[in-house]
mmCIF file of C-alpha atoms and ligand atoms in Angstrom:
data_model
loop_
_atom_site.group_PDB
_atom_site.id
_atom_site.type_symbol
_atom_site.label_atom_id
_atom_site.label_comp_id
_atom_site.label_asym_id
_atom_site.label_seq_id
_atom_site.Cartn_x
_atom_site.Cartn_y
_atom_site.Cartn_z
ATOM 1 C CA UNK A 7 10.556 -19.619 11.733
ATOM 2 C CA UNK A 8 9.874 -16.445 9.745
ATOM 3 C CA UNK A 9 6.253 -15.560 9.085
ATOM 4 C CA UNK A 10 5.051 -15.934 5.505
ATOM 5 C CA UNK A 11 4.555 -12.832 3.417
ATOM 6 C CA UNK A 12 1.226 -12.148 1.734
ATOM 7 C CA UNK A 13 -1.236 -15.007 2.035
ATOM 8 C CA UNK A 14 -1.301 -17.509 4.840
ATOM 9 C CA UNK A 15 -1.003 -20.368 2.331
ATOM 10 C CA UNK A 16 -4.170 -22.009 0.961
ATOM 11 C CA UNK A 17 -6.135 -20.746 3.916
ATOM 12 C CA UNK A 18 -6.911 -17.649 1.904
ATOM 13 C CA UNK A 19 -9.105 -19.712 -0.442
ATOM 14 C CA UNK A 20 -11.054 -21.006 2.542
ATOM 15 C CA UNK A 21 -11.440 -17.491 3.905
ATOM 16 C CA UNK A 22 -12.749 -16.344 0.530
ATOM 17 C CA UNK A 23 -15.147 -19.232 0.115
ATOM 18 C CA UNK A 24 -16.444 -19.048 3.680
ATOM 19 C CA UNK A 25 -16.998 -15.296 3.421
ATOM 20 C CA UNK A 26 -18.899 -15.706 0.178
ATOM 21 C CA UNK A 27 -20.980 -18.503 1.717
ATOM 22 C CA UNK A 28 -21.941 -16.317 4.623
ATOM 23 C CA UNK A 29 -22.607 -12.899 3.143
ATOM 24 C CA UNK A 30 -21.367 -12.881 -0.434
ATOM 25 C CA UNK A 31 -18.819 -10.273 0.571
ATOM 26 C CA UNK A 32 -15.255 -10.451 1.890
ATOM 27 C CA UNK A 33 -14.889 -7.762 4.535
ATOM 28 C CA UNK A 34 -11.864 -5.822 5.744
ATOM 29 C CA UNK A 35 -11.407 -8.075 8.767
ATOM 30 C CA UNK A 36 -11.723 -11.248 6.691
ATOM 31 C CA UNK A 37 -9.117 -10.018 4.227
ATOM 32 C CA UNK A 38 -6.898 -8.837 7.084
ATOM 33 C CA UNK A 39 -6.967 -12.334 8.594
ATOM 34 C CA UNK A 40 -6.010 -13.851 5.244
ATOM 35 C CA UNK A 41 -3.019 -11.570 4.772
ATOM 36 C CA UNK A 42 0.399 -11.796 6.342
ATOM 37 C CA UNK A 43 2.987 -9.038 6.539
ATOM 38 C CA UNK A 44 5.762 -11.465 7.413
ATOM 39 C CA UNK A 45 6.019 -10.585 11.112
ATOM 40 C CA UNK A 46 3.120 -12.381 12.899
ATOM 41 C CA UNK A 47 1.560 -9.007 13.685
ATOM 42 C CA UNK A 48 -1.846 -8.036 12.241
ATOM 43 C CA UNK A 49 -1.778 -6.730 8.679
ATOM 44 C CA UNK A 50 -2.051 -2.922 8.556
ATOM 45 C CA UNK A 51 -5.830 -2.234 8.667
ATOM 46 C CA UNK A 52 -5.355 1.010 6.729
ATOM 47 C CA UNK A 53 -3.712 -0.903 3.883
ATOM 48 C CA UNK A 54 -6.525 -3.462 3.941
ATOM 49 C CA UNK A 55 -9.105 -0.657 3.690
ATOM 50 C CA UNK A 56 -7.199 1.021 0.833
ATOM 51 C CA UNK A 57 -7.021 -2.212 -1.149
ATOM 52 C CA UNK A 58 -10.672 -3.194 -0.545
ATOM 53 C CA UNK A 59 -11.886 0.264 -1.589
ATOM 54 C CA UNK A 60 -9.911 0.011 -4.839
ATOM 55 C CA UNK A 61 -11.833 -3.101 -5.896
ATOM 56 C CA UNK A 62 -15.202 -2.550 -4.160
ATOM 57 C CA UNK A 63 -17.186 -1.163 -7.086
ATOM 58 C CA UNK A 64 -20.557 -0.714 -5.366
ATOM 59 C CA UNK A 65 -19.272 0.756 -2.122
ATOM 60 C CA UNK A 66 -20.593 -2.211 -0.145
ATOM 61 C CA UNK A 67 -17.760 -2.250 2.386
ATOM 62 C CA UNK A 68 -16.116 -5.376 1.011
ATOM 63 C CA UNK A 69 -15.411 -7.303 -2.176
ATOM 64 C CA UNK A 70 -17.390 -10.080 -3.812
ATOM 65 C CA UNK A 71 -15.615 -13.184 -5.028
ATOM 66 C CA UNK A 72 -14.990 -11.796 -8.535
ATOM 67 C CA UNK A 73 -13.540 -8.574 -7.138
ATOM 68 C CA UNK A 74 -11.499 -10.662 -4.729
ATOM 69 C CA UNK A 75 -9.662 -12.106 -7.742
ATOM 70 C CA UNK A 76 -8.493 -8.548 -8.458
ATOM 71 C CA UNK A 77 -7.438 -8.065 -4.840
ATOM 72 C CA UNK A 78 -5.489 -11.310 -4.961
ATOM 73 C CA UNK A 79 -3.639 -10.292 -8.118
ATOM 74 C CA UNK A 80 -2.945 -6.811 -6.745
ATOM 75 C CA UNK A 81 -1.442 -8.180 -3.525
ATOM 76 C CA UNK A 82 0.511 -10.867 -5.363
ATOM 77 C CA UNK A 83 1.988 -8.239 -7.682
ATOM 78 C CA UNK A 84 3.073 -6.245 -4.627
ATOM 79 C CA UNK A 85 4.564 -9.407 -3.157
ATOM 80 C CA UNK A 86 6.749 -9.819 -6.241
ATOM 81 C CA UNK A 87 7.838 -6.181 -6.102
ATOM 82 C CA UNK A 88 8.580 -6.480 -2.387
ATOM 83 C CA UNK A 89 10.679 -9.621 -2.902
ATOM 84 C CA UNK A 90 12.553 -7.991 -5.778
ATOM 85 C CA UNK A 91 13.580 -4.984 -3.690
ATOM 86 C CA UNK A 92 14.139 -6.819 -0.392
ATOM 87 C CA UNK A 93 17.648 -7.597 -1.616
ATOM 88 C CA UNK A 94 18.909 -9.150 1.609
ATOM 89 C CA UNK A 95 15.734 -11.228 2.108
ATOM 90 C CA UNK A 96 15.277 -9.745 5.559
ATOM 91 C CA UNK A 97 11.480 -9.532 5.192
ATOM 92 C CA UNK A 98 11.753 -5.758 5.543
ATOM 93 C CA UNK A 99 12.484 -2.907 3.184
ATOM 94 C CA UNK A 100 15.217 -0.739 4.639
ATOM 95 C CA UNK A 101 16.047 2.811 3.631
ATOM 96 C CA UNK A 102 18.349 1.838 0.757
ATOM 97 C CA UNK A 103 15.943 -0.781 -0.557
ATOM 98 C CA UNK A 104 13.099 1.744 -0.391
ATOM 99 C CA UNK A 105 15.203 4.216 -2.332
ATOM 100 C CA UNK A 106 15.948 1.633 -5.017
ATOM 101 C CA UNK A 107 12.276 0.633 -5.238
ATOM 102 C CA UNK A 108 10.871 4.151 -5.487
ATOM 103 C CA UNK A 109 13.617 5.249 -7.860
ATOM 104 C CA UNK A 110 12.694 2.213 -9.956
ATOM 105 C CA UNK A 111 9.075 3.442 -9.991
ATOM 106 C CA UNK A 112 10.273 6.817 -11.298
ATOM 107 C CA UNK A 113 10.252 8.906 -8.097
ATOM 108 C CA UNK A 114 13.054 11.402 -7.559
ATOM 109 C CA UNK A 115 13.292 12.060 -3.826
ATOM 110 C CA UNK A 116 16.030 13.369 -1.547
ATOM 111 C CA UNK A 117 17.789 11.245 1.066
ATOM 112 C CA UNK A 118 16.179 13.411 3.716
ATOM 113 C CA UNK A 119 12.748 12.576 2.365
ATOM 114 C CA UNK A 120 13.485 8.844 2.564
ATOM 115 C CA UNK A 121 14.021 9.312 6.282
ATOM 116 C CA UNK A 122 10.651 11.042 6.460
ATOM 117 C CA UNK A 123 9.000 8.154 4.601
ATOM 118 C CA UNK A 124 10.521 5.520 6.887
ATOM 119 C CA UNK A 125 9.501 7.516 9.945
ATOM 120 C CA UNK A 126 5.935 7.850 8.646
ATOM 121 C CA UNK A 127 5.338 4.272 7.491
ATOM 122 C CA UNK A 128 7.491 2.197 9.855
ATOM 123 C CA UNK A 129 4.655 1.061 12.155
ATOM 124 C CA UNK A 130 6.853 -1.487 13.935
ATOM 125 C CA UNK A 131 9.552 1.044 14.790
ATOM 126 C CA UNK A 132 12.363 -1.024 13.312
ATOM 127 C CA UNK A 133 13.813 1.683 11.069
ATOM 128 C CA UNK A 134 12.507 -0.213 8.032
ATOM 129 C CA UNK A 135 9.121 -1.123 6.604
ATOM 130 C CA UNK A 136 7.270 -4.438 6.518
ATOM 131 C CA UNK A 137 5.272 -5.678 3.517
ATOM 132 C CA UNK A 138 1.936 -4.074 4.503
ATOM 133 C CA UNK A 139 3.518 -0.717 5.322
ATOM 134 C CA UNK A 140 5.525 -0.776 2.096
ATOM 135 C CA UNK A 141 2.290 -1.145 0.096
ATOM 136 C CA UNK A 142 0.715 1.657 2.138
ATOM 137 C CA UNK A 143 3.707 3.924 1.560
ATOM 138 C CA UNK A 144 3.504 3.355 -2.210
ATOM 139 C CA UNK A 145 -0.288 3.849 -2.345
ATOM 140 C CA UNK A 146 -0.131 7.139 -0.439
ATOM 141 C CA UNK A 147 2.818 8.431 -2.431
ATOM 142 C CA UNK A 148 1.045 7.571 -5.672
ATOM 143 C CA UNK A 149 -2.181 9.303 -4.596
ATOM 144 C CA UNK A 150 -0.415 12.457 -3.462
ATOM 145 C CA UNK A 151 1.669 12.546 -6.618
ATOM 146 C CA UNK A 152 -1.401 12.136 -8.851
ATOM 147 C CA UNK A 153 -3.114 15.097 -7.173
ATOM 148 C CA UNK A 154 0.024 17.230 -7.399
ATOM 149 C CA UNK A 155 0.451 16.441 -11.091
ATOM 150 C CA UNK A 156 -3.066 17.625 -11.869
ATOM 151 C CA UNK A 157 -2.029 21.081 -10.679
ATOM 152 C CA UNK A 158 1.514 20.982 -12.039
ATOM 153 C CA UNK A 159 0.393 21.416 -15.638
ATOM 154 C CA UNK A 160 3.865 22.357 -16.920
ATOM 155 C CA UNK A 161 5.417 19.374 -15.047
ATOM 156 C CA UNK A 162 8.255 21.382 -13.502
ATOM 157 C CA UNK A 163 7.716 20.056 -9.973
ATOM 158 C CA UNK A 164 6.318 23.345 -8.672
ATOM 159 C CA UNK A 165 2.744 24.442 -8.119
ATOM 160 C CA UNK A 166 1.115 27.585 -6.831
ATOM 161 C CA UNK A 167 -2.283 26.998 -5.269
ATOM 162 C CA UNK A 168 -4.853 29.131 -3.517
ATOM 163 C CA UNK A 169 -6.264 28.236 -0.119
ATOM 164 C CA UNK A 170 -9.375 26.664 -1.640
ATOM 165 C CA UNK A 171 -7.397 24.771 -4.260
ATOM 166 C CA UNK A 172 -5.261 23.436 -1.435
ATOM 167 C CA UNK A 173 -8.380 22.297 0.443
ATOM 168 C CA UNK A 174 -9.682 20.597 -2.711
ATOM 169 C CA UNK A 175 -6.354 18.836 -3.123
ATOM 170 C CA UNK A 176 -6.464 17.522 0.423
ATOM 171 C CA UNK A 177 -10.126 16.486 0.129
ATOM 172 C CA UNK A 178 -9.116 14.355 -2.836
ATOM 173 C CA UNK A 179 -6.824 12.401 -0.562
ATOM 174 C CA UNK A 180 -8.425 12.224 2.887
HETATM 175 CA CA1 LIG B 4 15.639 -5.994 3.414
HETATM 176 CA CA1 LIG B 5 4.467 23.858 -12.311
#
Protein backbone atom coordinates (compact mmCIF):
# COMPACT_ATOMS: atom_id res chain seq x y z
CA UNK A 1 0.00 0.00 0.00
CA UNK A 2 1.43 3.41 -0.90
CA UNK A 3 1.97 5.86 1.94
CA UNK A 4 -0.36 8.85 2.05
CA UNK A 5 0.94 12.22 0.97
CA UNK A 6 0.70 15.22 3.29
CA UNK A 7 -1.28 14.53 6.44
CA UNK A 8 -1.64 11.17 8.07
CA UNK A 9 -5.44 11.45 7.87
CA UNK A 10 -7.38 12.94 10.81
CA UNK A 11 -4.50 12.19 13.12
CA UNK A 12 -3.15 15.62 12.32
CA UNK A 13 -6.06 17.22 14.20
CA UNK A 14 -5.23 15.12 17.25
CA UNK A 15 -1.57 16.07 17.00
CA UNK A 16 -2.55 19.74 16.83
CA UNK A 17 -4.98 19.55 19.72
CA UNK A 18 -2.65 17.51 21.92
CA UNK A 19 0.25 19.87 21.26
CA UNK A 20 -1.87 22.88 22.13
CA UNK A 21 -3.10 21.14 25.29
CA UNK A 22 0.43 20.49 26.41
CA UNK A 23 2.36 23.64 25.58
CA UNK A 24 0.19 25.82 23.37
CA UNK A 25 2.73 25.35 20.61
CA UNK A 26 3.15 22.80 17.82
CA UNK A 27 6.85 22.05 17.51
CA UNK A 28 8.95 20.89 14.57
CA UNK A 29 8.88 17.27 15.72
CA UNK A 30 5.12 17.32 16.29
CA UNK A 31 4.51 18.73 12.83
CA UNK A 32 7.01 16.28 11.33
CA UNK A 33 5.08 13.37 12.86
CA UNK A 34 1.83 14.70 11.42
CA UNK A 35 3.21 14.99 7.90
CA UNK A 36 3.75 12.29 5.34
CA UNK A 37 5.93 12.49 2.25
CA UNK A 38 4.32 9.43 0.69
CA UNK A 39 7.19 7.01 1.33
CA UNK A 40 6.97 5.94 5.02
CA UNK A 41 10.25 7.74 5.70
CA UNK A 42 10.38 10.73 8.08
CA UNK A 43 9.34 14.05 6.56
CA UNK A 44 12.35 16.22 5.67
CA UNK A 45 13.20 18.06 8.94
CA UNK A 46 14.65 20.99 6.98
CA UNK A 47 11.33 21.46 5.18
CA UNK A 48 9.47 21.25 8.49
CA UNK A 49 11.74 23.96 9.95
CA UNK A 50 11.30 26.18 6.87
CA UNK A 51 7.51 25.92 7.04
CA UNK A 52 7.30 26.47 10.82
CA UNK A 53 9.54 29.54 10.61
CA UNK A 54 7.31 31.03 7.91
CA UNK A 55 4.29 31.01 10.23
CA UNK A 56 5.96 31.39 13.66
CA UNK A 57 5.48 35.12 14.17
CA UNK A 58 7.05 35.46 17.63
CA UNK A 59 10.07 33.25 17.02
CA UNK A 60 8.92 30.79 19.67
CA UNK A 61 10.21 27.70 17.88
CA UNK A 62 6.78 26.43 16.87
CA UNK A 63 3.31 27.54 15.82
CA UNK A 64 0.22 28.15 17.92
CA UNK A 65 -3.10 26.72 16.84
CA UNK A 66 -4.08 29.81 14.81
CA UNK A 67 -0.75 29.83 12.99
CA UNK A 68 -1.14 26.10 12.46
CA UNK A 69 -4.19 26.85 10.30
CA UNK A 70 -1.81 28.74 8.00
CA UNK A 71 0.65 25.84 7.99
CA UNK A 72 -2.16 23.45 7.12
CA UNK A 73 -3.31 25.57 4.19
CA UNK A 74 0.27 26.06 2.97
CA UNK A 75 0.97 22.31 2.98
CA UNK A 76 -2.40 21.49 1.42
CA UNK A 77 -1.73 23.98 -1.38
CA UNK A 78 1.61 22.27 -2.02
CA UNK A 79 -0.17 18.92 -2.01
CA UNK A 80 -2.45 20.11 -4.81
CA UNK A 81 0.50 21.44 -6.81
CA UNK A 82 2.40 18.19 -6.27
CA UNK A 83 -0.56 16.08 -7.43
CA UNK A 84 -1.05 18.31 -10.47
CA UNK A 85 2.54 17.87 -11.64
CA UNK A 86 2.97 14.22 -10.62
CA UNK A 87 1.41 13.28 -13.95
CA UNK A 88 1.98 9.54 -13.67
CA UNK A 89 0.79 9.41 -10.04
CA UNK A 90 4.04 7.77 -9.01
CA UNK A 91 4.23 9.73 -5.73
CA UNK A 92 7.46 11.30 -6.96
CA UNK A 93 8.33 14.24 -9.16
CA UNK A 94 10.77 13.14 -11.83
CA UNK A 95 12.99 15.38 -13.91
CA UNK A 96 10.37 16.08 -16.59
CA UNK A 97 7.63 16.71 -14.05
CA UNK A 98 9.94 19.07 -12.15
CA UNK A 99 10.66 20.93 -15.36
CA UNK A 100 6.95 21.30 -16.10
CA UNK A 101 6.24 22.47 -12.55
CA UNK A 102 9.01 25.05 -12.36
CA UNK A 103 8.34 26.26 -15.89
CA UNK A 104 4.71 26.65 -14.81
CA UNK A 105 5.90 28.81 -11.89
CA UNK A 106 7.78 31.03 -14.35
CA UNK A 107 11.35 29.72 -13.96
CA UNK A 108 13.51 29.45 -17.06
CA UNK A 109 16.22 26.89 -16.34
CA UNK A 110 18.45 24.72 -18.51
CA UNK A 111 18.17 20.94 -18.71
CA UNK A 112 21.58 20.74 -17.07
CA UNK A 113 20.31 22.74 -14.12
CA UNK A 114 17.38 20.36 -13.65
CA UNK A 115 19.91 17.59 -13.15
CA UNK A 116 21.61 19.74 -10.53
CA UNK A 117 18.29 20.33 -8.76
CA UNK A 118 17.42 16.63 -8.69
CA UNK A 119 20.89 15.79 -7.42
CA UNK A 120 20.61 18.41 -4.67
CA UNK A 121 17.08 17.68 -3.44
CA UNK A 122 16.67 13.94 -4.08
CA UNK A 123 17.28 12.80 -0.48
CA UNK A 124 16.14 9.24 -1.20
CA UNK A 125 18.52 8.79 -4.13
CA UNK A 126 15.81 7.67 -6.53
CA UNK A 127 16.59 10.15 -9.31
CA UNK A 128 13.35 11.99 -8.49
CA UNK A 129 11.98 13.99 -5.59
CA UNK A 130 9.37 13.11 -2.98
CA UNK A 131 6.72 15.55 -1.71
CA UNK A 132 8.80 17.01 1.15
CA UNK A 133 11.89 17.48 -1.00
CA UNK A 134 9.82 19.04 -3.79
CA UNK A 135 8.54 21.68 -1.35
CA UNK A 136 12.10 22.25 -0.11
CA UNK A 137 13.41 22.62 -3.65
CA UNK A 138 10.74 25.23 -4.45
CA UNK A 139 11.29 27.16 -1.19
CA UNK A 140 15.06 27.36 -1.70
CA UNK A 141 14.75 28.30 -5.36
CA UNK A 142 12.25 31.02 -4.48
CA UNK A 143 14.48 32.45 -1.72
CA UNK A 144 17.58 32.49 -3.89
CA UNK A 145 15.67 34.04 -6.77
CA UNK A 146 14.21 36.78 -4.54
CA UNK A 147 17.69 37.76 -3.33
CA UNK A 148 19.09 37.73 -6.86
CA UNK A 149 16.25 39.91 -8.14
CA UNK A 150 16.96 42.56 -5.52
CA UNK A 151 20.39 43.03 -7.10
CA UNK A 152 19.29 42.53 -10.70
CA UNK A 153 17.59 45.91 -10.90
CA UNK A 154 17.39 45.92 -14.71
CA UNK A 155 15.99 42.34 -14.69
CA UNK A 156 18.35 41.04 -17.38
CA UNK A 157 19.39 37.93 -15.44
CA UNK A 158 22.89 39.23 -14.73
CA UNK A 159 24.31 40.87 -11.63
CA UNK A 160 27.70 42.20 -10.67
CA UNK A 161 28.35 42.13 -6.94
CA UNK A 162 31.26 42.98 -4.69
CA UNK A 163 32.62 40.56 -2.12
CA UNK A 164 30.65 42.17 0.70
CA UNK A 165 27.46 42.34 -1.35
CA UNK A 166 27.92 38.65 -2.05
CA UNK A 167 28.29 37.94 1.68
CA UNK A 168 25.14 39.97 2.40
CA UNK A 169 23.28 37.99 -0.24
CA UNK A 170 24.31 34.70 1.31
CA UNK A 171 23.53 35.90 4.85
CA UNK A 172 20.00 36.61 3.65
CA UNK A 173 19.63 32.94 2.82
CA UNK A 174 21.61 30.93 5.37
CA1 LIG B 1 5.79 11.17 -11.07
CA1 LIG C 1 21.27 42.99 -14.30
